[in-house]
Every structure is written in structure tokens, then in C-alpha cells.
């Protein structure tokens, strides 16, 4: 392996690793939000369900209140919200960094010097554009009250 090939593979691995670290971080943040949202939705759903009766029965009313306060299935919905939130956050990150992932994979698996050069240039440009678009405020709206 040449020095250029080694450098290309190293740069590709580092680029892919940066995307994976960011995807994991975004996944963890989205997982916390997903768990909280699932818990809140479950609470509201149980509360509304307990307030409705099909018949005017004291027995059914007591059963519905027991189900509302029993928290039998809360953990299941929280786990589902946690997993769904993680996958959503990680997927969003990978989707936003798809050019970097593609060029990084190209840099890892290609053999020709021309394709390695394309992979390096593409990965560098995509990371630069991502930084300019998301880490600076060059393209942000300055006045949120002005809809012009």
C-alpha cells in the first residue's frame, strides 16, 4: 500500500467515524426526547381513557382508574419511544451526512488513485459545506419576525 492509499483510507475512516459519533450523539438526544414524549402521550391517553365510560357502572369506573394509575404498560411505551427516538436521531444525522458517508466509503474500498482523489475531494467538500451550512450563521434568517 502506498502512502497516498494509506492517507486516503485514514481520512475516510476519520470522516466516517466523525459521522458515526455525531449520529450516536444525536440518537441519544432524540432517544431522551422520544422517551419523554411517549411517556407524556401515554399519560394523556390513559387519562382520557379513564374519563370515558361506556356504561354508568361503578365497577368499570374503578377498573379504569386502576388501569390509569397502575402504570402496567408505561415502561413498554417508554422503551418504544426511546428506541424510536434513537433510530430517528441517528438516521437523520446519517441522512444529513450522506455525501460524506458515500465519499468515505468510496475512499475505503476503491483501488485506483483517481477514484481515491475524487473520494478525498468529495468528502472534504461535503464536510466543508456541512460546516458552513450548519455551524455558521451565514445562511440563517436574521429576523424571525419578518416573513419577507
PDB file of C-alpha atoms in Angstrom:
ATOM      1  CA  UNK A   1       0.000   0.000   0.000  1.00  0.00           C
ATOM      2  CA  UNK A   2       1.303   3.413  -0.924  1.00  0.00           C
ATOM      3  CA  UNK A   3       1.444   6.381   1.385  1.00  0.00           C
ATOM      4  CA  UNK A   4      -1.350   8.039  -0.637  1.00  0.00           C
ATOM      5  CA  UNK A   5      -3.539   4.948  -0.251  1.00  0.00           C
ATOM      6  CA  UNK A   6      -2.870   4.819   3.477  1.00  0.00           C
ATOM      7  CA  UNK A   7      -3.683   8.521   3.817  1.00  0.00           C
ATOM      8  CA  UNK A   8      -6.920   8.111   1.856  1.00  0.00           C
ATOM      9  CA  UNK A   9      -8.054   5.189   3.982  1.00  0.00           C
ATOM     10  CA  UNK A  10      -7.146   7.036   7.182  1.00  0.00           C
ATOM     11  CA  UNK A  11      -9.018  10.177   6.113  1.00  0.00           C
ATOM     12  CA  UNK A  12     -12.026   8.087   5.066  1.00  0.00           C
ATOM     13  CA  UNK A  13     -12.061   6.240   8.393  1.00  0.00           C
ATOM     14  CA  UNK A  14     -11.836   9.510  10.313  1.00  0.00           C
ATOM     15  CA  UNK A  15     -14.625  11.079   8.234  1.00  0.00           C
ATOM     16  CA  UNK A  16     -16.890   8.078   8.749  1.00  0.00           C
ATOM     17  CA  UNK A  17     -16.025   7.956  12.444  1.00  0.00           C
ATOM     18  CA  UNK A  18     -16.979  11.606  12.864  1.00  0.00           C
ATOM     19  CA  UNK A  19     -20.377  10.909  11.274  1.00  0.00           C
ATOM     20  CA  UNK A  20     -20.917   7.855  13.492  1.00  0.00           C
ATOM     21  CA  UNK A  21     -20.005   9.755  16.663  1.00  0.00           C
ATOM     22  CA  UNK A  22     -22.373  12.557  15.690  1.00  0.00           C
ATOM     23  CA  UNK A  23     -25.119  10.039  14.810  1.00  0.00           C
ATOM     24  CA  UNK A  24     -24.743   8.364  18.208  1.00  0.00           C
ATOM     25  CA  UNK A  25     -24.899  11.721  19.982  1.00  0.00           C
ATOM     26  CA  UNK A  26     -27.969  12.829  18.036  1.00  0.00           C
ATOM     27  CA  UNK A  27     -29.524   9.416  18.639  1.00  0.00           C
ATOM     28  CA  UNK A  28     -29.043   9.716  22.413  1.00  0.00           C
ATOM     29  CA  UNK A  29     -30.600  13.184  22.449  1.00  0.00           C
ATOM     30  CA  UNK A  30     -33.548  12.098  20.325  1.00  0.00           C
ATOM     31  CA  UNK A  31     -33.970   8.968  22.462  1.00  0.00           C
ATOM     32  CA  UNK A  32     -34.436  11.087  25.598  1.00  0.00           C
ATOM     33  CA  UNK A  33     -37.000  13.251  23.821  1.00  0.00           C
ATOM     34  CA  UNK A  34     -38.749  10.186  22.384  1.00  0.00           C
ATOM     35  CA  UNK A  35     -38.976   8.532  25.801  1.00  0.00           C
ATOM     36  CA  UNK A  36     -40.376  11.696  27.386  1.00  0.00           C
ATOM     37  CA  UNK A  37     -42.873  12.181  24.538  1.00  0.00           C
ATOM     38  CA  UNK A  38     -44.025   8.554  24.738  1.00  0.00           C
ATOM     39  CA  UNK A  39     -44.489   8.863  28.497  1.00  0.00           C
ATOM     40  CA  UNK A  40     -46.474  12.098  28.125  1.00  0.00           C
ATOM     41  CA  UNK A  41     -48.617  10.633  25.339  1.00  0.00           C
ATOM     42  CA  UNK A  42     -49.304   7.522  27.433  1.00  0.00           C
ATOM     43  CA  UNK A  43     -50.311   9.651  30.422  1.00  0.00           C
ATOM     44  CA  UNK A  44     -52.745  11.703  28.332  1.00  0.00           C
ATOM     45  CA  UNK A  45     -54.125   8.595  26.611  1.00  0.00           C
ATOM     46  CA  UNK A  46     -54.695   6.852  29.971  1.00  0.00           C
ATOM     47  CA  UNK A  47     -56.246   9.983  31.469  1.00  0.00           C
ATOM     48  CA  UNK A  48     -58.679  10.430  28.593  1.00  0.00           C
ATOM     49  CA  UNK A  49     -59.484   6.713  28.555  1.00  0.00           C
ATOM     50  CA  UNK A  50     -60.249   6.734  32.275  1.00  0.00           C
ATOM     51  CA  UNK A  51     -62.594   9.686  31.901  1.00  0.00           C
ATOM     52  CA  UNK A  52     -64.829   7.907  29.399  1.00  0.00           C
ATOM     53  CA  UNK A  53     -67.294   5.209  30.428  1.00  0.00           C
ATOM     54  CA  UNK A  54     -69.337   3.065  28.094  1.00  0.00           C
ATOM     55  CA  UNK A  55     -71.842   2.334  30.847  1.00  0.00           C
ATOM     56  CA  UNK A  56     -72.712   4.074  34.078  1.00  0.00           C
ATOM     57  CA  UNK A  57     -71.041   1.381  36.151  1.00  0.00           C
ATOM     58  CA  UNK A  58     -69.073   1.966  39.337  1.00  0.00           C
ATOM     59  CA  UNK A  59     -67.206  -1.317  38.776  1.00  0.00           C
ATOM     60  CA  UNK A  60     -65.976  -0.279  35.325  1.00  0.00           C
ATOM     61  CA  UNK A  61     -65.081   3.148  36.635  1.00  0.00           C
ATOM     62  CA  UNK A  62     -62.888   1.622  39.345  1.00  0.00           C
ATOM     63  CA  UNK A  63     -61.207  -0.711  36.832  1.00  0.00           C
ATOM     64  CA  UNK A  64     -60.436   2.189  34.505  1.00  0.00           C
ATOM     65  CA  UNK A  65     -58.979   4.204  37.365  1.00  0.00           C
ATOM     66  CA  UNK A  66     -56.842   1.218  38.400  1.00  0.00           C
ATOM     67  CA  UNK A  67     -55.537   0.888  34.855  1.00  0.00           C
ATOM     68  CA  UNK A  68     -54.854   4.635  34.705  1.00  0.00           C
ATOM     69  CA  UNK A  69     -52.865   4.662  37.933  1.00  0.00           C
ATOM     70  CA  UNK A  70     -51.431   1.160  37.637  1.00  0.00           C
ATOM     71  CA  UNK A  71     -48.641   2.043  35.198  1.00  0.00           C
ATOM     72  CA  UNK A  72     -48.633  -1.523  33.859  1.00  0.00           C
ATOM     73  CA  UNK A  73     -47.531  -0.652  30.345  1.00  0.00           C
ATOM     74  CA  UNK A  74     -45.667   2.624  30.888  1.00  0.00           C
ATOM     75  CA  UNK A  75     -42.236   1.018  30.594  1.00  0.00           C
ATOM     76  CA  UNK A  76     -43.136  -0.617  27.281  1.00  0.00           C
ATOM     77  CA  UNK A  77     -44.168   2.685  25.721  1.00  0.00           C
ATOM     78  CA  UNK A  78     -41.104   4.453  27.174  1.00  0.00           C
ATOM     79  CA  UNK A  79     -38.777   1.783  25.766  1.00  0.00           C
ATOM     80  CA  UNK A  80     -40.506   2.040  22.394  1.00  0.00           C
ATOM     81  CA  UNK A  81     -40.184   5.824  22.438  1.00  0.00           C
ATOM     82  CA  UNK A  82     -36.523   5.549  23.454  1.00  0.00           C
ATOM     83  CA  UNK A  83     -35.653   3.118  20.646  1.00  0.00           C
ATOM     84  CA  UNK A  84     -37.686   5.012  18.061  1.00  0.00           C
ATOM     85  CA  UNK A  85     -36.136   8.314  19.108  1.00  0.00           C
ATOM     86  CA  UNK A  86     -32.605   6.919  18.897  1.00  0.00           C
ATOM     87  CA  UNK A  87     -33.172   5.469  15.434  1.00  0.00           C
ATOM     88  CA  UNK A  88     -34.811   8.688  14.277  1.00  0.00           C
ATOM     89  CA  UNK A  89     -31.949  10.894  15.504  1.00  0.00           C
ATOM     90  CA  UNK A  90     -29.193   8.635  14.170  1.00  0.00           C
ATOM     91  CA  UNK A  91     -30.998   8.242  10.844  1.00  0.00           C
ATOM     92  CA  UNK A  92     -31.451  11.987  10.487  1.00  0.00           C
ATOM     93  CA  UNK A  93     -27.728  12.518  11.069  1.00  0.00           C
ATOM     94  CA  UNK A  94     -26.710   9.892   8.527  1.00  0.00           C
ATOM     95  CA  UNK A  95     -29.192  11.328   6.012  1.00  0.00           C
ATOM     96  CA  UNK A  96     -27.751  14.820   6.522  1.00  0.00           C
ATOM     97  CA  UNK A  97     -24.202  13.490   6.080  1.00  0.00           C
ATOM     98  CA  UNK A  98     -24.915  11.097   3.221  1.00  0.00           C
ATOM     99  CA  UNK A  99     -22.348  12.664   0.828  1.00  0.00           C
ATOM    100  CA  UNK A 100     -19.628  12.352   3.467  1.00  0.00           C
ATOM    101  CA  UNK A 101     -20.588   8.724   4.127  1.00  0.00           C
ATOM    102  CA  UNK A 102     -20.648   7.935   0.411  1.00  0.00           C
ATOM    103  CA  UNK A 103     -17.298   9.523  -0.365  1.00  0.00           C
ATOM    104  CA  UNK A 104     -15.783   7.993   2.776  1.00  0.00           C
ATOM    105  CA  UNK A 105     -16.917   4.536   1.729  1.00  0.00           C
ATOM    106  CA  UNK A 106     -15.593   5.168  -1.768  1.00  0.00           C
ATOM    107  CA  UNK A 107     -12.223   6.142  -0.300  1.00  0.00           C
ATOM    108  CA  UNK A 108     -12.104   2.941   1.746  1.00  0.00           C
ATOM    109  CA  UNK A 109     -12.946   0.481  -0.992  1.00  0.00           C
ATOM    110  CA  UNK A 110     -11.544   1.931  -4.198  1.00  0.00           C
ATOM    111  CA  UNK A 111      -8.200   0.888  -5.660  1.00  0.00           C
ATOM    112  CA  UNK A 112      -7.404   3.500  -8.306  1.00  0.00           C
ATOM    113  CA  UNK A 113      -5.616   6.722  -7.491  1.00  0.00           C
ATOM    114  CA  UNK A 114      -8.085   8.810  -9.495  1.00  0.00           C
ATOM    115  CA  UNK A 115     -11.060   7.454  -7.547  1.00  0.00           C
ATOM    116  CA  UNK A 116      -9.225   7.977  -4.250  1.00  0.00           C
ATOM    117  CA  UNK A 117      -8.617  11.585  -5.237  1.00  0.00           C
ATOM    118  CA  UNK A 118     -12.310  12.016  -6.091  1.00  0.00           C
ATOM    119  CA  UNK A 119     -13.257  10.440  -2.758  1.00  0.00           C
ATOM    120  CA  UNK A 120     -10.952  12.763  -0.810  1.00  0.00           C
ATOM    121  CA  UNK A 121     -12.120  15.864  -2.656  1.00  0.00           C
ATOM    122  CA  UNK A 122     -15.781  14.900  -2.358  1.00  0.00           C
ATOM    123  CA  UNK A 123     -15.504  14.119   1.327  1.00  0.00           C
ATOM    124  CA  UNK A 124     -13.626  17.343   2.036  1.00  0.00           C
ATOM    125  CA  UNK A 125     -16.087  19.479   0.080  1.00  0.00           C
ATOM    126  CA  UNK A 126     -19.115  17.812   1.674  1.00  0.00           C
ATOM    127  CA  UNK A 127     -17.677  18.301   5.176  1.00  0.00           C
ATOM    128  CA  UNK A 128     -16.818  21.925   4.390  1.00  0.00           C
ATOM    129  CA  UNK A 129     -20.320  22.634   3.075  1.00  0.00           C
ATOM    130  CA  UNK A 130     -21.865  20.900   6.088  1.00  0.00           C
ATOM    131  CA  UNK A 131     -19.783  23.073   8.408  1.00  0.00           C
ATOM    132  CA  UNK A 132     -20.648  26.268   6.548  1.00  0.00           C
ATOM    133  CA  UNK A 133     -24.372  25.464   6.416  1.00  0.00           C
ATOM    134  CA  UNK A 134     -24.806  24.157   9.971  1.00  0.00           C
ATOM    135  CA  UNK A 135     -22.023  25.579  12.141  1.00  0.00           C
ATOM    136  CA  UNK A 136     -22.015  29.176  10.966  1.00  0.00           C
ATOM    137  CA  UNK A 137     -24.845  31.657  10.757  1.00  0.00           C
ATOM    138  CA  UNK A 138     -24.151  32.730   7.180  1.00  0.00           C
ATOM    139  CA  UNK A 139     -27.390  31.275   5.848  1.00  0.00           C
ATOM    140  CA  UNK A 140     -29.611  31.792   8.885  1.00  0.00           C
ATOM    141  CA  UNK A 141     -32.560  34.099   8.891  1.00  0.00           C
ATOM    142  CA  UNK A 142     -31.657  37.146  10.897  1.00  0.00           C
ATOM    143  CA  UNK A 143     -35.143  38.423  11.745  1.00  0.00           C
ATOM    144  CA  UNK A 144     -37.576  35.720  12.726  1.00  0.00           C
ATOM    145  CA  UNK A 145     -40.485  38.138  12.911  1.00  0.00           C
ATOM    146  CA  UNK A 146     -40.019  39.346   9.342  1.00  0.00           C
ATOM    147  CA  UNK A 147     -41.595  36.912   6.843  1.00  0.00           C
ATOM    148  CA  UNK A 148     -40.390  38.657   3.683  1.00  0.00           C
TER     149      UNK A 148
END
